[in-house]
Coordinates of C-alpha atoms (C1' of nucleotides) in Angstrom, one line a residue:
Chain K
M1 CA 4.1 -13.6 1.6
S2 CA 5.3 -12.9 -1.9
K3 CA 7.7 -15.0 -3.8
V4 CA 10.5 -13.2 -5.7
L5 CA 12.8 -14.8 -8.3
V6 CA 16.2 -13.2 -8.8
I7 CA 18.2 -14.0 -11.9
E8 CA 21.6 -12.5 -11.8
D9 CA 25.1 -13.9 -12.6
D10 CA 27.1 -11.7 -10.3
A11 CA 27.3 -13.6 -7.1
A12 CA 27.9 -10.6 -4.9
I13 CA 24.9 -8.7 -6.2
L14 CA 22.7 -11.8 -6.1
R15 CA 23.6 -12.4 -2.5
G16 CA 22.9 -8.8 -1.6
L17 CA 19.6 -8.8 -3.3
A18 CA 18.5 -12.1 -1.8
D19 CA 19.5 -11.0 1.7
N20 CA 17.7 -7.8 1.5
L21 CA 14.6 -9.3 0.0
K22 CA 14.5 -12.0 2.7
F23 CA 15.0 -9.3 5.3
E24 CA 11.9 -7.6 4.0
G25 CA 10.0 -10.8 4.4
Y26 CA 9.9 -12.1 0.8
E27 CA 10.5 -15.7 -0.1
V28 CA 13.4 -15.7 -2.4
L29 CA 14.4 -18.0 -5.3
T30 CA 17.7 -17.4 -7.1
A31 CA 19.3 -18.4 -10.3
V32 CA 22.6 -17.4 -11.9
E33 CA 21.7 -18.0 -15.4
G34 CA 18.7 -17.8 -17.7
E35 CA 18.0 -21.4 -18.3
T36 CA 17.7 -22.2 -14.6
G37 CA 15.7 -19.0 -14.0
Y38 CA 13.3 -20.1 -16.7
K39 CA 12.7 -23.4 -15.1
L40 CA 12.3 -21.9 -11.7
Q41 CA 9.7 -19.6 -13.0
K42 CA 7.8 -22.5 -14.5
A43 CA 8.1 -24.6 -11.4
Q44 CA 7.5 -22.0 -8.7
K45 CA 5.4 -19.3 -10.3
P46 CA 6.9 -16.4 -8.4
D47 CA 5.0 -13.1 -7.9
L48 CA 7.9 -11.0 -9.3
I49 CA 11.0 -11.6 -11.3
I50 CA 14.2 -9.5 -10.9
L51 CA 16.2 -10.1 -14.0
D52 CA 19.7 -9.0 -15.0
L53 CA 19.8 -7.8 -18.6
M54 CA 23.3 -9.3 -19.1
L55 CA 23.4 -12.9 -18.4
P56 CA 25.7 -15.7 -19.8
R57 CA 24.1 -17.8 -22.5
M58 CA 20.5 -16.6 -22.5
S59 CA 20.4 -12.9 -22.0
G60 CA 17.8 -11.3 -19.8
L61 CA 16.4 -9.8 -22.9
E62 CA 15.8 -13.1 -24.5
L63 CA 14.4 -14.6 -21.3
C64 CA 12.0 -11.7 -20.8
Q65 CA 10.8 -11.9 -24.4
K66 CA 10.4 -15.6 -24.1
L67 CA 8.4 -15.4 -21.0
R68 CA 6.1 -12.7 -22.4
G69 CA 5.8 -14.7 -25.6
E70 CA 4.4 -17.5 -23.6
G71 CA 1.9 -15.2 -22.0
V72 CA 3.6 -15.0 -18.6
Q73 CA 2.2 -11.9 -16.9
T74 CA 4.5 -11.9 -13.9
P75 CA 5.9 -8.4 -13.4
I76 CA 9.6 -8.2 -14.3
L77 CA 12.0 -5.7 -12.9
M78 CA 15.0 -5.4 -15.1
L79 CA 18.6 -4.6 -13.9
T80 CA 20.6 -2.8 -16.5
A81 CA 24.0 -1.3 -16.6
R82 CA 23.9 2.3 -17.6
S83 CA 26.1 1.8 -20.7
E84 CA 24.1 -1.2 -21.8
E85 CA 21.7 0.0 -24.4
S86 CA 19.5 2.9 -25.2
D87 CA 17.2 2.9 -22.2
R88 CA 14.0 3.4 -24.2
V89 CA 14.4 0.4 -26.4
I90 CA 14.6 -1.7 -23.3
G91 CA 11.5 -0.4 -21.7
L92 CA 9.4 -0.3 -24.8
D93 CA 10.2 -3.5 -26.5
L94 CA 10.8 -6.0 -23.8
G95 CA 7.8 -6.1 -21.7
A96 CA 9.6 -5.4 -18.5
D97 CA 7.5 -3.5 -16.1
D98 CA 10.2 -1.4 -14.5
Y99 CA 13.9 -1.3 -14.6
V100 CA 16.8 -0.1 -12.4
T101 CA 20.2 0.9 -13.6
K102 CA 23.3 -0.4 -11.9
P103 CA 24.7 0.6 -9.7
F104 CA 21.4 1.0 -7.9
S105 CA 20.5 2.0 -4.4
I106 CA 19.0 -0.9 -2.6
R107 CA 16.4 1.2 -1.1
E108 CA 15.2 2.4 -4.4
L109 CA 15.1 -1.1 -5.7
M110 CA 13.1 -2.3 -2.7
A111 CA 10.7 0.6 -3.2
R112 CA 10.1 -0.4 -6.8
V113 CA 9.7 -4.0 -5.8
R114 CA 7.0 -3.1 -3.4
A115 CA 5.3 -0.9 -5.9
L116 CA 5.2 -3.6 -8.5
L117 CA 3.8 -6.1 -6.1
R118 CA 1.3 -3.7 -4.9
R119 CA 0.1 -3.1 -8.4
I120 CA -0.7 -6.8 -9.0
H121 CA -2.2 -7.3 -5.7
S122 CA -4.5 -4.4 -6.1
T123 CA -5.6 -5.1 -9.6
A124 CA -6.4 -8.8 -9.3
E125 CA -8.5 -7.7 -6.3
L126 CA -11.4 -9.6 -4.9
P127 CA -14.4 -7.4 -4.6
G128 CA -13.5 -4.5 -2.4
Q129 CA -16.9 -4.7 -0.8
L130 CA -18.8 -7.5 0.8
R131 CA -22.2 -7.9 2.4
F132 CA -23.5 -10.6 4.6
G133 CA -26.1 -10.6 7.3
D134 CA -26.5 -7.1 8.5
V135 CA -22.8 -6.4 7.9
E136 CA -21.0 -4.5 5.1
V137 CA -17.3 -4.6 4.8
D138 CA -15.2 -2.5 2.5
F139 CA -11.7 -3.8 2.3
R140 CA -10.3 -0.9 0.4
R141 CA -11.5 1.7 2.9
Y142 CA -10.8 -0.5 5.9
I143 CA -14.3 0.1 7.1
A144 CA -17.0 -2.2 8.4
R145 CA -20.5 -1.5 9.3
R146 CA -23.0 -3.5 11.2
C147 CA -26.6 -2.5 10.8
G148 CA -25.2 0.7 9.3
K149 CA -23.2 1.5 12.4
L150 CA -19.4 1.8 12.0
V151 CA -17.4 -1.1 13.5
E152 CA -13.7 -0.6 14.2
M153 CA -11.6 -3.5 13.0
T154 CA -7.9 -4.0 13.3
R155 CA -5.4 -4.9 10.7
K156 CA -5.1 -8.5 11.6
E157 CA -8.9 -8.9 11.8
F158 CA -9.3 -7.5 8.3
A159 CA -6.6 -9.7 7.0
T160 CA -8.1 -12.8 8.7
L161 CA -11.5 -12.0 7.3
R162 CA -10.1 -11.3 3.9
L163 CA -8.6 -14.7 3.7
L164 CA -11.7 -16.4 4.9
V165 CA -13.8 -14.5 2.5
A166 CA -11.5 -15.2 -0.4
R167 CA -12.1 -18.8 0.2
A168 CA -15.7 -18.6 1.2
G169 CA -17.3 -21.9 1.8
E170 CA -14.0 -23.7 2.1
V171 CA -12.4 -24.5 5.4
V172 CA -9.3 -22.6 6.2
T173 CA -6.9 -24.2 8.7
R174 CA -5.2 -22.3 11.5
D175 CA -1.9 -23.1 9.8
E176 CA -3.1 -21.5 6.6
L177 CA -4.2 -18.4 8.4
L178 CA -0.9 -18.2 10.2
N179 CA 1.0 -18.5 7.0
E180 CA -1.1 -15.9 5.1
V181 CA -2.0 -13.4 7.7
W182 CA 1.0 -13.7 10.0
G183 CA 3.7 -14.8 7.6
F184 CA 6.4 -17.3 8.0
E185 CA 8.8 -15.3 10.0
S186 CA 6.7 -14.7 13.1
Y187 CA 4.8 -17.7 14.2
P188 CA 2.7 -17.2 17.3
I189 CA 2.6 -20.4 19.1
S190 CA -0.7 -20.1 20.9
R191 CA -4.3 -19.8 20.2
T192 CA -3.8 -16.4 18.6
V193 CA -5.9 -17.3 15.6
D194 CA -8.8 -18.3 17.8
N195 CA -8.6 -15.1 19.6
H196 CA -8.8 -13.1 16.5
I197 CA -11.7 -15.1 15.3
A198 CA -13.4 -14.4 18.5
G199 CA -12.8 -10.7 18.0
L200 CA -14.3 -10.9 14.5
R201 CA -17.3 -12.7 15.8
A202 CA -17.8 -10.2 18.6
K203 CA -17.8 -7.4 16.1
L204 CA -19.7 -8.9 13.2
E205 CA -21.9 -11.7 14.3
R206 CA -25.4 -11.0 15.6
D207 CA -24.9 -13.6 18.3
P208 CA -21.2 -14.2 18.7
A209 CA -21.7 -17.3 20.7
R210 CA -23.7 -18.8 17.9
P211 CA -21.9 -17.7 14.8
V212 CA -23.6 -17.9 11.5
H213 CA -21.0 -16.6 9.1
I214 CA -17.7 -17.4 10.7
R215 CA -18.1 -21.0 11.5
T216 CA -15.9 -23.4 13.4
V217 CA -15.1 -26.7 11.8
H218 CA -14.1 -28.7 14.7
G219 CA -10.6 -30.2 14.5
V220 CA -9.9 -28.5 11.2
G221 CA -10.2 -24.7 11.1
Y222 CA -12.7 -22.0 10.2
K223 CA -15.0 -21.3 7.3
F224 CA -16.8 -18.3 6.0
V225 CA -20.3 -18.6 4.7
Q226 CA -22.0 -15.6 3.2
S227 CA -25.5 -16.6 3.9
Chain I
M1 CA -14.3 4.2 -29.2
S2 CA -12.1 6.7 -27.5
K3 CA -9.9 9.1 -29.3
V4 CA -6.3 9.5 -28.1
L5 CA -3.9 12.2 -29.1
V6 CA -0.2 11.4 -28.8
I7 CA 2.4 14.3 -28.8
E8 CA 5.9 12.9 -28.9
D9 CA 8.9 14.0 -30.9
D10 CA 10.8 10.7 -31.0
A11 CA 9.5 8.9 -34.1
A12 CA 10.2 5.4 -32.8
I13 CA 8.3 5.9 -29.6
L14 CA 5.5 7.7 -31.3
R15 CA 5.1 4.8 -33.7
G16 CA 5.2 2.2 -31.0
L17 CA 2.6 4.0 -29.0
A18 CA 0.3 4.6 -31.9
D19 CA 0.5 0.9 -33.0
N20 CA -0.3 -0.3 -29.6
L21 CA -3.1 2.1 -29.0
K22 CA -4.7 1.2 -32.4
F23 CA -4.3 -2.4 -31.6
E24 CA -6.3 -1.9 -28.4
G25 CA -9.0 -0.3 -30.5
Y26 CA -8.4 3.4 -29.9
E27 CA -8.6 6.0 -32.6
V28 CA -5.2 7.7 -32.6
L29 CA -4.0 11.2 -33.5
T30 CA -0.4 12.0 -33.5
A31 CA 1.8 15.1 -33.5
V32 CA 5.5 15.5 -33.2
E33 CA 5.5 18.9 -31.7
G34 CA 3.5 21.0 -29.4
E35 CA 2.0 23.5 -31.8
T36 CA 0.5 20.8 -34.0
G37 CA -0.7 19.0 -31.0
Y38 CA -2.4 22.1 -29.7
K39 CA -4.2 22.5 -33.0
L40 CA -5.2 18.9 -33.1
Q41 CA -6.6 19.1 -29.6
K42 CA -8.7 22.1 -30.6
A43 CA -9.9 20.5 -33.8
Q44 CA -10.5 17.0 -32.7
K45 CA -11.3 17.1 -29.0
P46 CA -9.6 13.8 -28.1
D47 CA -10.7 12.0 -24.9
L48 CA -7.1 11.6 -23.7
I49 CA -3.8 13.3 -24.4
I50 CA -0.4 11.5 -24.1
L51 CA 2.2 14.2 -23.9
D52 CA 6.0 14.1 -23.8
L53 CA 7.4 16.4 -21.2
M54 CA 10.3 17.3 -23.4
L55 CA 9.4 18.6 -26.8
P56 CA 11.1 20.9 -29.2
R57 CA 9.9 24.5 -29.1
M58 CA 6.9 24.3 -26.9
S59 CA 7.6 21.9 -24.0
G60 CA 5.0 19.5 -22.8
L61 CA 4.8 21.4 -19.6
E62 CA 4.0 24.6 -21.3
L63 CA 1.4 23.0 -23.5
C64 CA -0.2 21.3 -20.5
Q65 CA -0.4 24.6 -18.7
K66 CA -1.7 26.4 -21.7
L67 CA -4.5 23.8 -22.2
R68 CA -5.5 23.9 -18.6
G69 CA -5.3 27.6 -18.6
E70 CA -8.0 27.6 -21.3
G71 CA -10.1 25.3 -19.2
V72 CA -9.5 22.2 -21.2
Q73 CA -10.4 19.3 -19.0
T74 CA -9.2 16.4 -21.1
P75 CA -7.1 14.0 -19.1
I76 CA -3.4 14.3 -19.8
L77 CA -0.9 11.5 -19.4
M78 CA 2.6 12.8 -19.2
L79 CA 5.7 11.0 -20.4
T80 CA 8.8 12.0 -18.5
A81 CA 12.4 10.8 -18.8
R82 CA 14.0 9.3 -15.7
S83 CA 16.3 12.2 -15.1
E84 CA 13.4 14.5 -15.0
E85 CA 11.8 12.6 -12.2
S86 CA 12.0 15.5 -9.9
D87 CA 9.6 17.1 -12.3
R88 CA 7.0 14.6 -11.7
V89 CA 5.4 16.5 -9.0
I90 CA 5.6 19.6 -11.1
G91 CA 3.9 17.8 -13.9
L92 CA 1.1 16.7 -11.7
D93 CA 0.9 20.1 -10.2
L94 CA 0.5 21.7 -13.5
G95 CA -2.6 19.7 -14.2
A96 CA -1.4 16.4 -15.7
D97 CA -3.6 13.6 -14.5
D98 CA -0.9 10.9 -14.5
Y99 CA 2.6 10.4 -15.7
V100 CA 4.8 7.5 -16.7
T101 CA 8.6 7.6 -16.7
K102 CA 10.6 6.5 -19.7
P103 CA 11.4 3.9 -20.4
F104 CA 8.1 2.5 -19.7
S105 CA 6.5 -0.8 -20.3
I106 CA 3.7 -0.7 -22.9
R107 CA 1.6 -2.7 -20.6
E108 CA 1.8 -0.3 -17.8
L109 CA 1.1 2.6 -20.1
M110 CA -1.9 0.9 -21.5
A111 CA -3.2 0.2 -18.1
R112 CA -2.9 3.8 -17.1
V113 CA -4.6 4.9 -20.3
R114 CA -7.5 2.7 -19.5
A115 CA -7.6 3.9 -16.0
L116 CA -7.7 7.5 -17.0
L117 CA -10.4 6.9 -19.6
R118 CA -12.4 4.9 -17.1
R119 CA -12.1 7.7 -14.7
I120 CA -13.7 10.3 -16.9
H121 CA -16.3 8.0 -18.1
S122 CA -17.4 7.0 -14.6
T123 CA -17.0 10.0 -12.4
A124 CA -16.5 13.7 -12.8
E125 CA -13.0 15.1 -12.7
L126 CA -11.2 15.8 -9.6
P127 CA -12.1 19.3 -8.7
G128 CA -9.3 21.7 -8.6
Q129 CA -11.0 23.0 -5.5
L130 CA -12.1 21.3 -2.5
R131 CA -13.9 22.1 0.7
F132 CA -14.1 20.2 3.9
G133 CA -14.9 21.3 7.4
D134 CA -13.9 25.0 7.5
V135 CA -11.2 24.5 4.9
E136 CA -11.0 25.4 1.3
V137 CA -8.1 24.2 -0.8
D138 CA -7.4 25.2 -4.4
F139 CA -4.9 22.8 -5.9
R140 CA -4.4 24.8 -9.0
R141 CA -3.5 28.0 -7.3
Y142 CA -1.7 26.4 -4.4
I143 CA -3.8 28.1 -1.9
A144 CA -5.6 27.0 1.2
R145 CA -7.8 28.8 3.6
R146 CA -9.2 27.9 6.9
C147 CA -12.2 29.8 8.1
G148 CA -11.4 32.2 5.2
K149 CA -7.9 32.8 6.5
L150 CA -4.9 32.0 4.3
V151 CA -2.9 29.0 5.4
E152 CA 0.6 28.5 4.1
M153 CA 1.2 25.0 2.9
T154 CA 4.4 23.5 1.5
R155 CA 4.9 21.6 -1.7
K156 CA 5.1 18.3 0.0
E157 CA 2.1 19.0 2.0
F158 CA 0.1 19.8 -1.0
A159 CA 1.3 16.8 -2.8
T160 CA 0.4 14.6 0.2
L161 CA -3.0 16.1 0.5
R162 CA -3.6 15.7 -3.1
L163 CA -2.9 12.0 -3.1
L164 CA -5.1 11.5 -0.1
V165 CA -7.9 13.5 -1.6
A166 CA -7.6 11.8 -5.0
R167 CA -8.3 8.6 -3.2
A168 CA -10.7 9.9 -0.7
G169 CA -12.2 7.3 1.5
E170 CA -9.5 4.7 0.6
V171 CA -6.6 4.1 2.8
V172 CA -3.3 5.2 1.3
T173 CA -0.2 3.5 2.8
R174 CA 3.0 5.3 3.7
D175 CA 4.7 3.4 1.0
E176 CA 2.3 4.6 -1.6
L177 CA 2.7 8.1 -0.4
L178 CA 6.5 7.8 -0.5
N179 CA 6.3 6.4 -4.1
E180 CA 3.9 9.1 -5.3
V181 CA 5.0 12.1 -3.5
W182 CA 8.6 11.5 -2.9
G183 CA 9.4 9.3 -5.9
F184 CA 11.7 6.3 -5.9
E185 CA 15.0 8.1 -6.0
S186 CA 14.9 9.8 -2.7
Y187 CA 13.4 7.5 -0.3
P188 CA 13.3 8.7 3.3
I189 CA 13.6 5.8 5.7
S190 CA 12.0 7.4 8.6
R191 CA 8.8 8.8 9.9
T192 CA 8.9 11.6 7.3
V193 CA 5.4 10.9 6.1
D194 CA 4.0 11.0 9.6
N195 CA 5.7 14.4 10.1
H196 CA 4.1 15.8 7.1
I197 CA 0.7 14.4 8.1
A198 CA 1.2 16.1 11.4
G199 CA 1.9 19.3 9.6
L200 CA -1.2 19.0 7.5
R201 CA -3.3 18.3 10.5
A202 CA -1.8 21.2 12.4
K203 CA -2.8 23.5 9.5
L204 CA -6.1 22.0 8.5
E205 CA -7.8 20.2 11.3
R206 CA -9.8 22.0 13.9
D207 CA -8.4 19.8 16.6
P208 CA -5.1 18.3 15.3
A209 CA -5.0 15.8 18.1
R210 CA -8.4 14.5 17.2
P211 CA -8.3 14.6 13.4
V212 CA -11.6 14.3 11.5
H213 CA -10.5 14.5 7.9
I214 CA -7.0 13.1 7.8
R215 CA -7.5 9.9 9.6
T216 CA -5.0 7.3 10.8
V217 CA -5.7 3.7 10.0
H218 CA -3.6 1.9 12.4
G219 CA -1.2 -0.5 10.9
V220 CA -2.1 0.5 7.4
G221 CA -1.8 4.2 6.5
Y222 CA -3.9 7.3 6.2
K223 CA -7.2 8.1 4.8
F224 CA -9.0 11.3 3.8
V225 CA -12.6 11.7 4.5
Q226 CA -14.4 14.8 3.3
S227 CA -17.1 14.8 5.9
Chain H
dG1 C1' 24.0 33.6 5.1
dC2 C1' 19.1 33.4 5.8
dA3 C1' 14.6 31.6 5.7
dG4 C1' 11.8 28.0 4.9
dA5 C1' 11.3 23.3 3.9
dC6 C1' 12.5 18.7 4.6
dT7 C1' 14.4 14.8 7.3
dG8 C1' 15.8 12.1 11.3
dT9 C1' 15.5 11.0 16.2
dA10 C1' 13.8 10.3 20.7
dC11 C1' 10.4 9.5 23.7
dA12 C1' 5.5 9.6 25.2
dT13 C1' 1.2 7.7 24.1
dT14 C1' -2.1 4.9 22.0
dT15 C1' -3.5 0.7 19.8
dT16 C1' -2.9 -3.8 18.7
dT17 C1' -1.3 -8.3 19.4
dT18 C1' -0.2 -12.2 22.1
dG19 C1' -0.2 -15.7 25.9
dT20 C1' -2.6 -17.9 29.6
dA21 C1' -5.9 -20.2 32.2
dA22 C1' -10.5 -21.2 33.3
dA23 C1' -15.0 -22.1 31.3
dT24 C1' -17.6 -24.1 27.7
dT25 C1' -18.7 -26.8 23.8
dT26 C1' -18.2 -30.8 20.8
dG27 C1' -17.4 -35.4 19.5
dT28 C1' -16.8 -40.2 20.9
dT29 C1' -17.3 -44.3 23.2
dG30 C1' -19.1 -47.5 26.1
Chain G
dC1 C1' -27.3 -41.1 27.1
dA2 C1' -23.7 -40.3 30.4
dA3 C1' -18.9 -39.6 30.9
dC4 C1' -14.7 -38.2 29.3
dA5 C1' -11.2 -36.3 26.4
dA6 C1' -10.2 -33.1 23.1
dA7 C1' -11.0 -28.8 21.0
dT8 C1' -12.6 -24.2 21.3
dT9 C1' -14.2 -19.8 23.4
dT10 C1' -13.7 -16.1 26.5
dA11 C1' -11.8 -12.6 29.3
dC12 C1' -8.0 -10.3 30.8
dA13 C1' -3.3 -8.9 31.6
dA14 C1' 1.3 -8.4 29.6
dA15 C1' 4.1 -7.4 25.8
dA16 C1' 4.9 -5.5 21.4
dA17 C1' 4.1 -2.5 17.7
dA18 C1' 2.6 1.7 15.6
dT19 C1' 1.8 6.4 15.9
dG20 C1' 2.1 11.5 17.4
dT21 C1' 5.1 15.1 18.3
dA22 C1' 8.7 18.3 19.6
dC23 C1' 13.0 19.5 18.3
dA24 C1' 17.4 19.6 16.1
dG25 C1' 20.2 19.0 12.1
dT26 C1' 20.4 19.4 7.0
dC27 C1' 19.5 21.0 2.6
dT28 C1' 18.0 24.4 -1.0
dG29 C1' 17.0 28.6 -3.3
dC30 C1' 17.5 33.2 -3.0

DNA sequence: GCAGACTGTACATTTTTTGTAAATTTGTTG
DNA sequence: CAACAAATTTACAAAAAATGTACAGTCTGC
C-alpha cells in the first residue's frame, strides 16, 4: 500500500489528514515542519507528499523547490490558503503536481491523492502484456487467454500474478504476497495465498498438478518463471 | 520535431510555456489572442495547440469550436482556470482532446503534451462517431441511435461513454470515471457511477442484464468493448 | 412549478474471497 | 530407501464483498 508523507504545522489539520489517509489504507508519515519533513522524505521515500505552503522556518515553497532541485520526482500535493499568493505562480514555478486551497473538502483532497498516485503507478508500469507458455495476459485490460481462449481471472488472482511477474525469477514469500496483494489491514490467517495460487495454476498452467511457470519453493514461497 | 502553437493572453504563463516547450525540443509558435492564433494555425499547421479557455475577444471555446467546425483535427490541449472547472466537460465536448486546470505543474503539462502527440503519431484520431452492435453514437452532435431509432442520452451518460470508449478495451475504474466525468469538486460518494452505467446499458445494450459492450470487471471497474 | 437529470439508499443477486480438513507431495533422517 | 514430519495442494462450503436495480429525494434550468 502507498506511503504518504504529510508536512503541516497545524496540528488539527495534520491529525485530520492522517486519520483520513489511514482510513483509506495508506501508510502515513507526518512532520510539523520542513526540516523533519525533508529528512523523512530522504529516509522513507514516500509515494506522495502533501505539503503545506506555509510552514515555520522552511516554507513549503522552499522545501518543494529543494526537493525538485535534487531531482526528487515524488508527486507533491500542495496545501495553500486562498489568500496566500497568486495561484498561478505557485503552480507554474514550484513543481507541485497539484494543489488544494484551504479550507478544502476532505473528499476532494482524497480524490486528488488517489488521482496522483494512480498517475505514477500507471506510468511506471511494467509491460501491460505478458506471454508465457500458451498464455497471454493483459494487465491493463484484465484479460487472460490460454491457447487463444479467454480465461476469467479475479482481482486477487491478477494482483497475485502481477507481483510474481514483477519479480520474475525471484522467490516471493507468502508474507510478501499478503503485504502487497492483501495489504496490511486485512491479514487472512490461513492458507489463502496457497488457494489463490492453486486458482492461478488451474487457469493458466497446462498441467496444474505439475506447474511450470508458477513454481513452489518449498518452505519459502512461490516463484514465477517465464519459460 | 513537432510544432506547438500556444494561445494564451497572460504573458508570464505564455513565456513559461514557450520556454519549457523549447527546452523539450519543440518548435513553438505563440499568440496572445484568438484571432492571431487562428491565423497562425491556418498558416503553420501546428501538430498541437495549447489553448487558454479564457481569452480576450474570441474565447478559447469559440476558437476551438470554430476550428473543429472547419474540420481541423489538430489535437487541442485546453487550459482552464480552477473556477471554470465545471466547463471541463464542455471543453471536452467541444472537441478539445485534453485539458489542464490552472495552476498546473509544468511536468504534468509536458506529460500531457507528449501523450497527445504520441496519440496522433501512433493511432488515428478518436472518431467523432462510433458504431457497435446496433448502436451509432455521434459524440460531436450528441446523438445516439439504436437500430436507427433516436435514443436520448444525458450529459453525464455521454461523458461516461466517451471515457469508456476513449480507452476501449481497458478497464476504467469508478475513481477514474469520477475524476474525469464528475471532476474533483463534486464527488459523489455513492453508487452514482453504477447508476449511470445502468442507464447506459438500458439505452444501448440489447439485453441490459447481459451487457456485451459495457462490461463489468468485478472489483475493478468497467470496460468498453466494441465487438 | 415543471421536467429532466442527478444522487443516494435499500435490498436482491452475483461473484469473489476465505477457512477447513483431508489428501498429497516434499524433504530429511536413520 | 523406508518412514516420518512438515509443507503444500485440493475441493468445497461458508462468509464477505461487489454489483445491479428500482425508487425516492434533490437539484437545475427554463
